[in-house]
């Protein structure tokens, strides 16, 4: 059974919240600065185009846990070109976070 894009985005947000639940309390969200952004898994779509579409950028202040990453995933789902999108925290230091967007592109049709 295939999941709708909205349902996938919801579960991606739930997964993100579970990952960060150990470090961050929803009652006390922390504001951090994005110090690094990478895209992995893209074959045909340019990494910079993926980042622009997500709305995430270097030096952006985001809250953890917060809505910013879930909104970025939703923006990418709306494009309809990805079968899977995951956000990974590569490193987290005092006030800075390094993120990886792991994407899986849907198959392309060739003539």
Short mmCIF file of N, CA and C in Angstrom, two decimals:
data_model
loop_
_atom_site.label_atom_id
_atom_site.label_comp_id
_atom_site.label_asym_id
_atom_site.label_seq_id
_atom_site.Cartn_x
_atom_site.Cartn_y
_atom_site.Cartn_z
N UNK A 1 0.84 -1.17 0.00
CA UNK A 1 0.00 0.00 0.00
C UNK A 1 0.89 1.24 0.00
N UNK A 2 0.71 2.11 -0.95
CA UNK A 2 1.52 3.31 -1.06
C UNK A 2 0.99 4.39 -0.12
N UNK A 3 1.92 5.11 0.49
CA UNK A 3 1.55 6.20 1.38
C UNK A 3 1.46 7.50 0.60
N UNK A 4 0.52 8.35 0.97
CA UNK A 4 0.41 9.65 0.32
C UNK A 4 1.58 10.53 0.76
N UNK A 5 1.83 11.58 0.01
CA UNK A 5 2.93 12.49 0.32
C UNK A 5 2.73 13.14 1.69
N UNK A 6 1.51 13.52 2.00
CA UNK A 6 1.24 14.16 3.29
C UNK A 6 1.50 13.19 4.43
N UNK A 7 1.10 11.94 4.25
CA UNK A 7 1.32 10.94 5.30
C UNK A 7 2.83 10.67 5.47
N UNK A 8 3.57 10.62 4.36
CA UNK A 8 5.02 10.41 4.45
C UNK A 8 5.68 11.58 5.18
N UNK A 9 5.24 12.81 4.86
CA UNK A 9 5.80 13.98 5.53
C UNK A 9 5.49 13.94 7.02
N UNK A 10 4.28 13.51 7.37
CA UNK A 10 3.91 13.40 8.78
C UNK A 10 4.82 12.41 9.50
N UNK A 11 5.03 11.22 8.90
CA UNK A 11 5.86 10.21 9.55
C UNK A 11 7.33 10.64 9.59
N UNK A 12 7.77 11.40 8.59
CA UNK A 12 9.14 11.92 8.63
C UNK A 12 9.30 12.87 9.81
N UNK A 13 8.28 13.70 10.05
CA UNK A 13 8.31 14.61 11.20
C UNK A 13 8.31 13.86 12.51
N UNK A 14 7.51 12.78 12.58
CA UNK A 14 7.48 11.96 13.79
C UNK A 14 8.84 11.34 14.03
N UNK A 15 9.46 10.81 12.96
CA UNK A 15 10.79 10.22 13.09
C UNK A 15 11.80 11.23 13.58
N UNK A 16 11.78 12.44 13.02
CA UNK A 16 12.70 13.48 13.46
C UNK A 16 12.51 13.80 14.94
N UNK A 17 11.26 13.89 15.36
CA UNK A 17 10.99 14.18 16.76
C UNK A 17 11.48 13.07 17.67
N UNK A 18 11.34 11.82 17.24
CA UNK A 18 11.82 10.71 18.06
C UNK A 18 13.33 10.71 18.18
N UNK A 19 14.01 11.04 17.08
CA UNK A 19 15.47 11.08 17.10
C UNK A 19 15.97 12.14 18.07
N UNK A 20 15.33 13.30 18.06
CA UNK A 20 15.81 14.40 18.89
C UNK A 20 15.22 14.42 20.28
N UNK A 21 14.30 13.51 20.57
CA UNK A 21 13.64 13.51 21.88
C UNK A 21 14.64 13.30 23.01
N UNK A 22 15.71 12.59 22.74
CA UNK A 22 16.70 12.34 23.77
C UNK A 22 17.47 13.60 24.13
N UNK A 23 17.69 14.48 23.16
CA UNK A 23 18.51 15.67 23.38
C UNK A 23 17.69 16.92 23.65
N UNK A 24 16.49 16.97 23.11
CA UNK A 24 15.70 18.18 23.17
C UNK A 24 14.32 17.88 23.73
N UNK A 25 13.85 18.75 24.55
CA UNK A 25 12.52 18.62 25.12
C UNK A 25 11.57 19.55 24.38
N UNK A 26 10.39 19.07 24.00
CA UNK A 26 9.43 19.94 23.33
C UNK A 26 9.05 21.15 24.18
N UNK A 27 9.14 20.99 25.49
CA UNK A 27 8.82 22.11 26.37
C UNK A 27 9.91 23.17 26.37
N UNK A 28 11.11 22.78 25.94
CA UNK A 28 12.25 23.69 25.94
C UNK A 28 13.03 23.55 24.63
N UNK A 29 12.46 24.02 23.49
CA UNK A 29 13.17 23.89 22.22
C UNK A 29 14.43 24.75 22.21
N UNK A 30 15.45 24.25 21.55
CA UNK A 30 16.72 24.96 21.42
C UNK A 30 16.83 25.56 20.03
N UNK A 31 17.31 26.77 19.95
CA UNK A 31 17.57 27.41 18.66
C UNK A 31 19.02 27.16 18.29
N UNK A 32 19.21 26.59 17.10
CA UNK A 32 20.56 26.30 16.61
C UNK A 32 20.71 26.89 15.22
N UNK A 33 21.95 27.04 14.81
CA UNK A 33 22.28 27.58 13.48
C UNK A 33 22.73 26.44 12.59
N UNK A 34 22.24 26.40 11.36
CA UNK A 34 22.69 25.38 10.41
C UNK A 34 24.09 25.75 9.95
N UNK A 35 25.06 24.92 10.33
CA UNK A 35 26.46 25.17 9.99
C UNK A 35 26.89 24.39 8.76
N UNK A 36 26.14 23.36 8.41
CA UNK A 36 26.47 22.56 7.23
C UNK A 36 25.24 21.86 6.69
N UNK A 37 25.17 21.79 5.36
CA UNK A 37 24.06 21.11 4.67
C UNK A 37 24.63 20.26 3.54
N UNK A 38 24.24 18.99 3.53
CA UNK A 38 24.65 18.11 2.43
C UNK A 38 23.41 17.43 1.87
N UNK A 39 23.51 17.02 0.61
CA UNK A 39 22.47 16.22 -0.02
C UNK A 39 23.11 14.93 -0.49
N UNK A 40 22.49 13.80 -0.14
CA UNK A 40 22.99 12.49 -0.56
C UNK A 40 21.86 11.74 -1.24
N UNK A 41 22.22 10.87 -2.16
CA UNK A 41 21.26 10.00 -2.83
C UNK A 41 20.70 10.56 -4.12
N UNK A 42 21.00 11.80 -4.43
CA UNK A 42 20.49 12.38 -5.68
C UNK A 42 21.32 11.88 -6.86
N UNK A 43 20.63 11.51 -7.93
CA UNK A 43 21.32 11.02 -9.12
C UNK A 43 21.18 12.00 -10.28
N UNK A 44 19.99 12.55 -10.47
CA UNK A 44 19.72 13.41 -11.62
C UNK A 44 19.47 14.86 -11.22
N UNK A 45 18.94 15.06 -10.05
CA UNK A 45 18.58 16.41 -9.61
C UNK A 45 19.76 17.03 -8.88
N UNK A 46 20.07 18.26 -9.25
CA UNK A 46 21.19 18.98 -8.66
C UNK A 46 20.98 19.19 -7.15
N UNK A 47 22.03 18.98 -6.37
CA UNK A 47 21.95 19.14 -4.91
C UNK A 47 21.53 20.56 -4.52
N UNK A 48 22.04 21.55 -5.23
CA UNK A 48 21.69 22.93 -4.91
C UNK A 48 20.22 23.20 -5.17
N UNK A 49 19.66 22.60 -6.21
CA UNK A 49 18.23 22.75 -6.50
C UNK A 49 17.39 22.12 -5.39
N UNK A 50 17.85 21.01 -4.85
CA UNK A 50 17.14 20.36 -3.74
C UNK A 50 17.16 21.25 -2.51
N UNK A 51 18.32 21.84 -2.21
CA UNK A 51 18.42 22.72 -1.05
C UNK A 51 17.55 23.96 -1.21
N UNK A 52 17.56 24.54 -2.40
CA UNK A 52 16.74 25.74 -2.63
C UNK A 52 15.26 25.40 -2.47
N UNK A 53 14.84 24.27 -3.01
CA UNK A 53 13.44 23.86 -2.90
C UNK A 53 13.05 23.61 -1.45
N UNK A 54 13.96 23.05 -0.66
CA UNK A 54 13.67 22.75 0.75
C UNK A 54 13.50 24.02 1.58
N UNK A 55 14.16 25.09 1.16
CA UNK A 55 14.09 26.33 1.91
C UNK A 55 15.13 26.42 3.02
N UNK A 56 15.95 25.39 3.17
CA UNK A 56 17.01 25.41 4.19
C UNK A 56 18.25 26.08 3.62
N UNK A 57 18.99 26.79 4.45
CA UNK A 57 20.21 27.45 4.00
C UNK A 57 21.20 27.57 5.16
N UNK A 58 22.46 27.75 4.82
CA UNK A 58 23.50 27.92 5.84
C UNK A 58 23.23 29.17 6.67
N UNK A 59 23.56 29.10 7.93
CA UNK A 59 23.40 30.18 8.91
C UNK A 59 21.94 30.42 9.29
N UNK A 60 21.03 29.59 8.79
CA UNK A 60 19.62 29.70 9.17
C UNK A 60 19.46 29.26 10.62
N UNK A 61 18.67 30.00 11.36
CA UNK A 61 18.35 29.64 12.75
C UNK A 61 17.10 28.78 12.73
N UNK A 62 17.20 27.58 13.32
CA UNK A 62 16.04 26.69 13.41
C UNK A 62 15.90 26.23 14.86
N UNK A 63 14.69 25.79 15.19
CA UNK A 63 14.44 25.25 16.52
C UNK A 63 14.43 23.74 16.46
N UNK A 64 15.02 23.12 17.47
CA UNK A 64 15.01 21.67 17.61
C UNK A 64 14.43 21.33 18.97
N UNK A 65 13.37 20.60 19.11
CA UNK A 65 12.51 20.24 17.98
C UNK A 65 11.70 21.44 17.53
N UNK A 66 11.35 21.42 16.27
CA UNK A 66 10.59 22.52 15.69
C UNK A 66 9.99 22.12 14.37
N UNK A 67 9.34 23.06 13.72
CA UNK A 67 8.63 22.78 12.48
C UNK A 67 9.48 22.98 11.22
N UNK A 68 10.61 23.64 11.33
CA UNK A 68 11.36 24.03 10.14
C UNK A 68 11.77 22.84 9.28
N UNK A 69 12.25 21.75 9.91
CA UNK A 69 12.69 20.60 9.13
C UNK A 69 11.50 19.85 8.53
N UNK A 70 10.41 19.76 9.27
CA UNK A 70 9.21 19.10 8.73
C UNK A 70 8.67 19.89 7.53
N UNK A 71 8.71 21.21 7.61
CA UNK A 71 8.25 22.05 6.50
C UNK A 71 9.16 21.86 5.28
N UNK A 72 10.46 21.75 5.51
CA UNK A 72 11.40 21.52 4.40
C UNK A 72 11.11 20.19 3.71
N UNK A 73 10.82 19.15 4.50
CA UNK A 73 10.49 17.85 3.92
C UNK A 73 9.19 17.93 3.13
N UNK A 74 8.19 18.64 3.66
CA UNK A 74 6.92 18.80 2.95
C UNK A 74 7.11 19.52 1.62
N UNK A 75 7.96 20.54 1.59
CA UNK A 75 8.22 21.26 0.34
C UNK A 75 8.80 20.33 -0.71
N UNK A 76 9.70 19.44 -0.28
CA UNK A 76 10.30 18.50 -1.22
C UNK A 76 9.28 17.45 -1.68
N UNK A 77 8.42 16.96 -0.77
CA UNK A 77 7.39 15.97 -1.13
C UNK A 77 6.45 16.53 -2.18
N UNK A 78 6.11 17.80 -2.04
CA UNK A 78 5.15 18.42 -2.97
C UNK A 78 5.64 18.40 -4.41
N UNK A 79 6.94 18.28 -4.60
CA UNK A 79 7.49 18.24 -5.96
C UNK A 79 7.12 16.93 -6.67
N UNK A 80 6.87 15.87 -5.90
CA UNK A 80 6.46 14.59 -6.47
C UNK A 80 7.58 13.83 -7.17
N UNK A 81 8.83 14.18 -6.90
CA UNK A 81 9.95 13.52 -7.59
C UNK A 81 10.78 12.63 -6.67
N UNK A 82 10.40 12.56 -5.40
CA UNK A 82 11.16 11.75 -4.45
C UNK A 82 10.31 10.64 -3.89
N UNK A 83 10.90 9.46 -3.75
CA UNK A 83 10.23 8.33 -3.14
C UNK A 83 10.48 8.26 -1.65
N UNK A 84 11.56 8.89 -1.19
CA UNK A 84 11.91 8.89 0.23
C UNK A 84 12.77 10.10 0.51
N UNK A 85 12.54 10.73 1.66
CA UNK A 85 13.33 11.87 2.11
C UNK A 85 13.58 11.70 3.60
N UNK A 86 14.83 11.79 3.99
CA UNK A 86 15.19 11.71 5.40
C UNK A 86 16.14 12.86 5.73
N UNK A 87 16.02 13.36 6.95
CA UNK A 87 16.93 14.40 7.43
C UNK A 87 17.75 13.80 8.55
N UNK A 88 19.06 13.86 8.40
CA UNK A 88 19.97 13.30 9.40
C UNK A 88 20.80 14.40 10.04
N UNK A 89 21.01 14.30 11.32
CA UNK A 89 21.90 15.22 12.03
C UNK A 89 23.28 14.57 12.03
N UNK A 90 24.21 15.19 11.29
CA UNK A 90 25.58 14.67 11.23
C UNK A 90 26.34 15.01 12.49
N UNK A 91 26.14 16.24 12.96
CA UNK A 91 26.86 16.70 14.14
C UNK A 91 26.05 17.80 14.80
N UNK A 92 26.15 17.83 16.11
CA UNK A 92 25.43 18.85 16.87
C UNK A 92 26.36 19.34 17.96
N UNK A 93 26.69 20.62 17.90
CA UNK A 93 27.54 21.21 18.93
C UNK A 93 26.75 22.35 19.56
N UNK A 94 27.36 23.03 20.48
CA UNK A 94 26.70 24.14 21.15
C UNK A 94 26.25 25.19 20.15
N UNK A 95 24.96 25.18 19.84
CA UNK A 95 24.40 26.21 18.98
C UNK A 95 24.54 25.99 17.50
N UNK A 96 25.15 24.89 17.03
CA UNK A 96 25.34 24.64 15.61
C UNK A 96 24.96 23.20 15.28
N UNK A 97 24.39 23.02 14.07
CA UNK A 97 23.99 21.69 13.63
C UNK A 97 24.43 21.51 12.17
N UNK A 98 24.88 20.29 11.85
CA UNK A 98 25.24 19.91 10.50
C UNK A 98 24.22 18.87 10.06
N UNK A 99 23.56 19.12 8.92
CA UNK A 99 22.46 18.27 8.45
C UNK A 99 22.78 17.63 7.11
N UNK A 100 22.21 16.44 6.91
CA UNK A 100 22.25 15.77 5.61
C UNK A 100 20.82 15.46 5.19
N UNK A 101 20.47 15.86 3.97
CA UNK A 101 19.20 15.48 3.38
C UNK A 101 19.45 14.24 2.52
N UNK A 102 18.94 13.10 2.95
CA UNK A 102 19.08 11.85 2.21
C UNK A 102 17.81 11.68 1.38
N UNK A 103 17.97 11.68 0.06
CA UNK A 103 16.80 11.58 -0.83
C UNK A 103 16.91 10.34 -1.70
N UNK A 104 15.76 9.86 -2.12
CA UNK A 104 15.68 8.78 -3.10
C UNK A 104 14.75 9.26 -4.20
N UNK A 105 15.33 9.43 -5.38
CA UNK A 105 14.54 9.93 -6.50
C UNK A 105 13.65 8.82 -7.05
N UNK A 106 12.46 9.20 -7.48
CA UNK A 106 11.58 8.24 -8.13
C UNK A 106 12.17 7.87 -9.49
N UNK A 107 11.84 6.70 -9.99
CA UNK A 107 12.37 6.30 -11.31
C UNK A 107 11.94 7.29 -12.39
N UNK A 108 12.84 7.48 -13.33
CA UNK A 108 12.56 8.38 -14.46
C UNK A 108 12.10 7.54 -15.64
N UNK A 109 11.18 8.10 -16.40
CA UNK A 109 10.70 7.43 -17.60
C UNK A 109 11.52 7.90 -18.79
N UNK A 110 12.00 6.95 -19.58
CA UNK A 110 12.74 7.27 -20.80
C UNK A 110 11.94 6.84 -22.00
N UNK A 111 12.16 7.52 -23.10
CA UNK A 111 11.46 7.16 -24.34
C UNK A 111 12.18 6.04 -25.03
#
